[in-house]
Short mmCIF file of C-alpha atoms in Angstrom, two decimals:
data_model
loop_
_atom_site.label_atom_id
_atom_site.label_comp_id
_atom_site.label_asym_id
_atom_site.label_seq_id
_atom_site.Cartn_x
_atom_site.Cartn_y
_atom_site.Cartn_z
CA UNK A 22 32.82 -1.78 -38.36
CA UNK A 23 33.03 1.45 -36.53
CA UNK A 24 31.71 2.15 -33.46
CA UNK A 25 30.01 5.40 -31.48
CA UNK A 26 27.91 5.73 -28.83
CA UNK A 27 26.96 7.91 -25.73
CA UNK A 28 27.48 7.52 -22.37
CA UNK A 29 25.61 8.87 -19.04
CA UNK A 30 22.81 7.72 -16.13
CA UNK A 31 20.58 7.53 -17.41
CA UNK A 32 19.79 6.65 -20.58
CA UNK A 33 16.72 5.72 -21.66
CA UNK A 34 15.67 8.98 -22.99
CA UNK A 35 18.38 10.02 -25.56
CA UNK A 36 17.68 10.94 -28.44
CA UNK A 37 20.96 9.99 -30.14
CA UNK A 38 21.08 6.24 -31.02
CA UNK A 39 18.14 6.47 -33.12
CA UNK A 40 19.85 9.40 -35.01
CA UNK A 41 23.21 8.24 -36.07
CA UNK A 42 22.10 4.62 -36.57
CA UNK A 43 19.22 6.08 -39.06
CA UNK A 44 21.98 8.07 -40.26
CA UNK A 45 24.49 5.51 -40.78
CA UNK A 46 22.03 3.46 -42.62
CA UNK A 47 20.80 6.15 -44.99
CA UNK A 48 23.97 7.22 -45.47
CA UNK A 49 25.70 3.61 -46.50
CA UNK A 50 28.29 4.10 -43.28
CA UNK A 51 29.29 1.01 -41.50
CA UNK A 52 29.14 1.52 -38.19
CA UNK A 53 26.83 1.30 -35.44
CA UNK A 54 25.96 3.62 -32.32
CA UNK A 55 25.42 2.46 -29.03
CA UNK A 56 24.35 3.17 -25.66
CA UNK A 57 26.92 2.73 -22.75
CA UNK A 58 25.17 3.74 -19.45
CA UNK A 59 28.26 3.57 -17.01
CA UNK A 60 27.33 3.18 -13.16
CA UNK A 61 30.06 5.78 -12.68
CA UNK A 62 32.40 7.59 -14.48
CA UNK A 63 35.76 5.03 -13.88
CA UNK A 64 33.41 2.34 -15.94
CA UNK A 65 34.72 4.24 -19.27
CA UNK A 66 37.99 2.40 -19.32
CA UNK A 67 36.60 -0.42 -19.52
CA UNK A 68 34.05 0.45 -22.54
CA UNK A 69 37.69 1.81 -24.61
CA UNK A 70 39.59 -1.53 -23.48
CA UNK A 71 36.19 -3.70 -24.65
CA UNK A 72 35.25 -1.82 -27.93
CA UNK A 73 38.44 -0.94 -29.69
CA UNK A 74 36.35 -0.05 -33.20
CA UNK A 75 35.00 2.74 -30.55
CA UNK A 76 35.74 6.04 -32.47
CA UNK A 77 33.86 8.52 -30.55
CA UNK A 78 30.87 9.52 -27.84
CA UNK A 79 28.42 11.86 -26.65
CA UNK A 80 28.41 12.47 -23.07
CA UNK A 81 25.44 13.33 -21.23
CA UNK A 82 24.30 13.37 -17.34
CA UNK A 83 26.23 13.50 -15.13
CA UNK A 84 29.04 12.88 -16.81
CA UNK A 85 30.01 16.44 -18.85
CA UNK A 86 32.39 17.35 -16.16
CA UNK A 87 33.58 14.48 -14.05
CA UNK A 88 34.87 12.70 -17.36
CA UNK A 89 37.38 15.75 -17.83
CA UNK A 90 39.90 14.39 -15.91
CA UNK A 91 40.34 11.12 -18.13
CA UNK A 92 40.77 13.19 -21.56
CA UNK A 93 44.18 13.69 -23.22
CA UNK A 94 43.34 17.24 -24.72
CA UNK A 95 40.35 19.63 -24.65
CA UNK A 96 38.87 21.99 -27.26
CA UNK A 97 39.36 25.72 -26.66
CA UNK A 98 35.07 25.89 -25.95
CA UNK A 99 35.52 22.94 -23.81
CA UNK A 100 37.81 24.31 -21.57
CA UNK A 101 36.51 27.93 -20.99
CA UNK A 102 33.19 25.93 -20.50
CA UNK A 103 34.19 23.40 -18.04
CA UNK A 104 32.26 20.45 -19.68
CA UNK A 105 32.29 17.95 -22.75
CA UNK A 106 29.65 16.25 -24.26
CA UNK A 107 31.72 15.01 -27.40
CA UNK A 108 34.15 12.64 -27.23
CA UNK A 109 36.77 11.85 -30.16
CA UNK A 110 38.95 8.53 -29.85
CA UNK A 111 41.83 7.57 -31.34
CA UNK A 112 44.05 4.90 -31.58
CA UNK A 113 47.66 5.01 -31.43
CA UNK A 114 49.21 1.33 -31.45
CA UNK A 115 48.04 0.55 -27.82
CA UNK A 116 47.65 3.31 -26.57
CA UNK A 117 44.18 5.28 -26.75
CA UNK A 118 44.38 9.17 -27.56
CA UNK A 119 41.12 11.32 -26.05
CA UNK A 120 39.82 14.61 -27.09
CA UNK A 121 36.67 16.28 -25.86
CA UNK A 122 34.36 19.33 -27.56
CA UNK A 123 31.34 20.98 -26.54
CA UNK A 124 28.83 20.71 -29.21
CA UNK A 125 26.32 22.79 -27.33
CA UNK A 126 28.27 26.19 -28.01
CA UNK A 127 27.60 25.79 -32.02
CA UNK A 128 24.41 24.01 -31.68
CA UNK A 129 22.92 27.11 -29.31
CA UNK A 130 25.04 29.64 -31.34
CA UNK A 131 23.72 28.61 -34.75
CA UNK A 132 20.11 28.51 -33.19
CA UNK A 133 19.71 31.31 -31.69
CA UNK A 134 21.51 33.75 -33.73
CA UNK A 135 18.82 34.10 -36.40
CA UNK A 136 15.92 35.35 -34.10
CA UNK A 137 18.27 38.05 -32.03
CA UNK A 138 17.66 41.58 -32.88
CA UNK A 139 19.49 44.88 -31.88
CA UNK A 140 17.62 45.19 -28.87
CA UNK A 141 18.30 42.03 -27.68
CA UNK A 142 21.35 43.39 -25.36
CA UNK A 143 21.09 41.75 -22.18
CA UNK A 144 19.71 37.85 -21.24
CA UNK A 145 18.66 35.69 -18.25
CA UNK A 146 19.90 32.05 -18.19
CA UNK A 147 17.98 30.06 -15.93
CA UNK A 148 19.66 27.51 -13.86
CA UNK A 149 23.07 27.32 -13.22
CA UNK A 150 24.02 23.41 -14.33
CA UNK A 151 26.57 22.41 -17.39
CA UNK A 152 24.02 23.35 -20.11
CA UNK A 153 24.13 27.19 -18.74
CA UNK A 154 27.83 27.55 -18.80
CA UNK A 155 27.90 27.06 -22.70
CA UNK A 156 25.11 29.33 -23.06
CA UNK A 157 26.20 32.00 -20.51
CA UNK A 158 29.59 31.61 -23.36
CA UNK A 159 27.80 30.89 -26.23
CA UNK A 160 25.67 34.64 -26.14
CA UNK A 161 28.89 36.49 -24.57
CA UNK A 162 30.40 35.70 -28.20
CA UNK A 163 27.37 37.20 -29.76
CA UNK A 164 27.66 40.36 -27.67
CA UNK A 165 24.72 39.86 -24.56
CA UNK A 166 25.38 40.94 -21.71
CA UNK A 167 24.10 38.05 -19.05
CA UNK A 168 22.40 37.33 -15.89
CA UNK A 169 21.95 34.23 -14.14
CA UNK A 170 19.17 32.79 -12.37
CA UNK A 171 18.67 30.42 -9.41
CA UNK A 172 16.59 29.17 -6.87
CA UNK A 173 19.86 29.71 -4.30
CA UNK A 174 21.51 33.02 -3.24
CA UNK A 175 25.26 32.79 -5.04
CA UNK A 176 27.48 35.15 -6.40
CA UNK A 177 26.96 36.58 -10.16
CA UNK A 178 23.06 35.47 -10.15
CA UNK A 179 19.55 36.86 -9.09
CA UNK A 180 16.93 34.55 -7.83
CA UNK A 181 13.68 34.12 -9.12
CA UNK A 182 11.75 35.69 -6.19
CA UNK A 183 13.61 39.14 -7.25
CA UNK A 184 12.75 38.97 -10.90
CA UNK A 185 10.65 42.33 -11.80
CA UNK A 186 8.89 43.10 -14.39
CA UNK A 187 11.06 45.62 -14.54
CA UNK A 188 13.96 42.98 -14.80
CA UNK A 189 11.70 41.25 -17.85
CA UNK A 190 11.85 44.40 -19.80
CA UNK A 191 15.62 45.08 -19.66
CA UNK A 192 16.65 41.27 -20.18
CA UNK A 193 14.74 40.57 -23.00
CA UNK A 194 16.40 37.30 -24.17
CA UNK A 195 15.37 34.46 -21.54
CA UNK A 196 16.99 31.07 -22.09
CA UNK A 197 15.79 28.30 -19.75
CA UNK A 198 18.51 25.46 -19.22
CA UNK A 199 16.37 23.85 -16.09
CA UNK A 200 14.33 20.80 -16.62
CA UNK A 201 11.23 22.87 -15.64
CA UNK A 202 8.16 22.02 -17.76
CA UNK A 203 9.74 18.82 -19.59
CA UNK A 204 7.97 15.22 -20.06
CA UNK A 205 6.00 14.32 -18.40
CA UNK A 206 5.61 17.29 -15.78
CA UNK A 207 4.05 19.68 -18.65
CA UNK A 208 2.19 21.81 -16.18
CA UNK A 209 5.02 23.21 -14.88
CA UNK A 210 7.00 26.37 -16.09
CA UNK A 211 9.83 28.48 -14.16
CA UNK A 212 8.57 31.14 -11.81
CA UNK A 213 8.56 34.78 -13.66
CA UNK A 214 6.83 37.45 -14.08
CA UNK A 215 5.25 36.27 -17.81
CA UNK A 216 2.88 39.16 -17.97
CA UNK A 217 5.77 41.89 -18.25
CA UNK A 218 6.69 40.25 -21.59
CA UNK A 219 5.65 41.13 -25.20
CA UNK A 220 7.17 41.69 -28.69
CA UNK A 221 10.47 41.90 -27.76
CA UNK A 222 10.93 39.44 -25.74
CA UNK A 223 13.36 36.15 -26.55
CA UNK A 224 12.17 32.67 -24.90
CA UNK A 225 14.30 30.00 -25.78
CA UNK A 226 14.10 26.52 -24.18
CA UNK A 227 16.58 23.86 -24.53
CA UNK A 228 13.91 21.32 -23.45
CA UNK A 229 12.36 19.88 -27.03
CA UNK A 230 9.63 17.02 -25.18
CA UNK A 231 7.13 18.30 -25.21
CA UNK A 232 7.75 20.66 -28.38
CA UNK A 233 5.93 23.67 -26.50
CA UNK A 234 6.46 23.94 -23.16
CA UNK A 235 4.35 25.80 -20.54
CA UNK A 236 7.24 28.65 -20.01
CA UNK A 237 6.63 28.91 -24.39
CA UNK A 238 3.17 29.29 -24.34
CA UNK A 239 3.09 31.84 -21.90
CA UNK A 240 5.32 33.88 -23.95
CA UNK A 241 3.56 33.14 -26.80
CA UNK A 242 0.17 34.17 -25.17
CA UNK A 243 2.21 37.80 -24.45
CA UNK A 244 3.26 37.91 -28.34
CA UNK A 245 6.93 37.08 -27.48
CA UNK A 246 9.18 34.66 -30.08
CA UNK A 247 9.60 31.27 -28.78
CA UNK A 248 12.13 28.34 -29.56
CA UNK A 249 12.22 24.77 -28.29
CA UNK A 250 15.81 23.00 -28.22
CA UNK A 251 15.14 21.00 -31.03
CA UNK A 252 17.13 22.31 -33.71
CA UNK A 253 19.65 22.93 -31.56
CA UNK A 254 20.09 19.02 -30.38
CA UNK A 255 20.09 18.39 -34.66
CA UNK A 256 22.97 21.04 -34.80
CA UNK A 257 24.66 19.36 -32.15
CA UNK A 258 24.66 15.85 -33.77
CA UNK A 259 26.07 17.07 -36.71
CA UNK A 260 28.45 18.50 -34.93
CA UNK A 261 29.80 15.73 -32.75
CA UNK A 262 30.31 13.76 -36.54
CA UNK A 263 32.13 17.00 -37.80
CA UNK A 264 34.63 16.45 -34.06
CA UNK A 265 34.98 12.56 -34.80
CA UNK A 266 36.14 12.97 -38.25
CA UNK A 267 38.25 15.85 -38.24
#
């Protein structure tokens, strides 16, 4: 029997398991996915040396970057990113052959791409962790013109205590890769200037628990378009199968 899985700390929360294994069983595949929630990042040789049916894994916090340095070969998105979340294993005799993909860039891609419209020419990412690197690339390729945000002065972003309205109206496309407003601190939202937005404004959260956040619903409330990362974490996982069975 086959075997996938994902590893991070921690890993209570994912979202994963319960996806391939429903999918393996619908599906007639034999295999089974697991969770492998590694202490630290040097713990992953031992999961490939205990679980040779292991053909490949999702990678989640905080692993994305630090596990770069164990892989054999990276995709071309993986590398201009700077993170993997997608893991493909192979076996060669005794030796064990790594490859890691970002599945983020298609999921967000393939998401988003539907709801931009010509005037959507410039965007705000908020936060500056893994996630925002593959979105900062991910709406480069589609021809946006970006802006970071952070709560810290550094170089290439604005912080959110010099965020205009003014700002709002000429970045139209906001995409929030913090963990502001997710289960089970609902009340909160990131710090803008909601009122300056309206019909052509963007909102698009990667957070999908709860399915509309408080930074949604005040765009909502100013007639903006919203989008919860949902769809995108389904894009993903069909994705990471696509990478694992190339």
């Amino acid at each position: 029997m086959d075997k996938y899985g994902i590893i991070g700390c921690p890993l209570g929360h994912s979202f994963s398991p319960g996806f391939f294994n429903e999918k393996f069983k619908n599906e007639g595949i034999d295999a089974i996915y697991e969770k492998y929630e590694l202490p630290q990042i040097n713990s992953l040789q031992e999961v490939l040396a205990t679980n040779p049916e292991l053909r490949g894994l999702n990678v989640t916090i905080p692993y994305k970057q630090q596990i770069i340095p164990y892989l054999d070969e990276l995709s071309e998105e993986a590398r201009a990113i700077g993170a993997v979340n997608v893991v493909r294993v192979r076996h060669m005799g005794k030796e064990t052959y790594l490859k890691g993909y970002n599945s983020d860039v298609i999921g967000f891609t393939k998401s988003i791409e539907p709801l931009l419209k010509p005037f959507h020419k410039k965007a705000l990412i908020l936060g500056t962790g893994g996630a925002s690197n593959a979105i900062d690339f991910s709406l480069r390729k589609l021809g946006l013109e970006i802006l970071k945000v952070s709560r810290y002065e550094r170089a290439d972003t604005i912080q959110y205590e010099k965020i205009t309205s003014q700002v709002i109206e000429e970045y139209n496309v906001i995409v929030n890769c913090t963990p502001v407003g997710m289960y089970p601190k609902v009340e909160e939202c990131p710090p803008l200037p909601y009122e300056a937005m309206d019909s052509r404004t963007l909102l698009y959260d990667l957070i999908y628990n709860p399915d509309e956040t408080l930074f949604m619903k005040k765009g909502i409330e100013q007639g903006a378009t919203v989008k919860n990362g949902l769809e995108m974490l389904l894009l993903q996982a069909y994705a990471s199968w696509d990478f694992w069975n190339e």
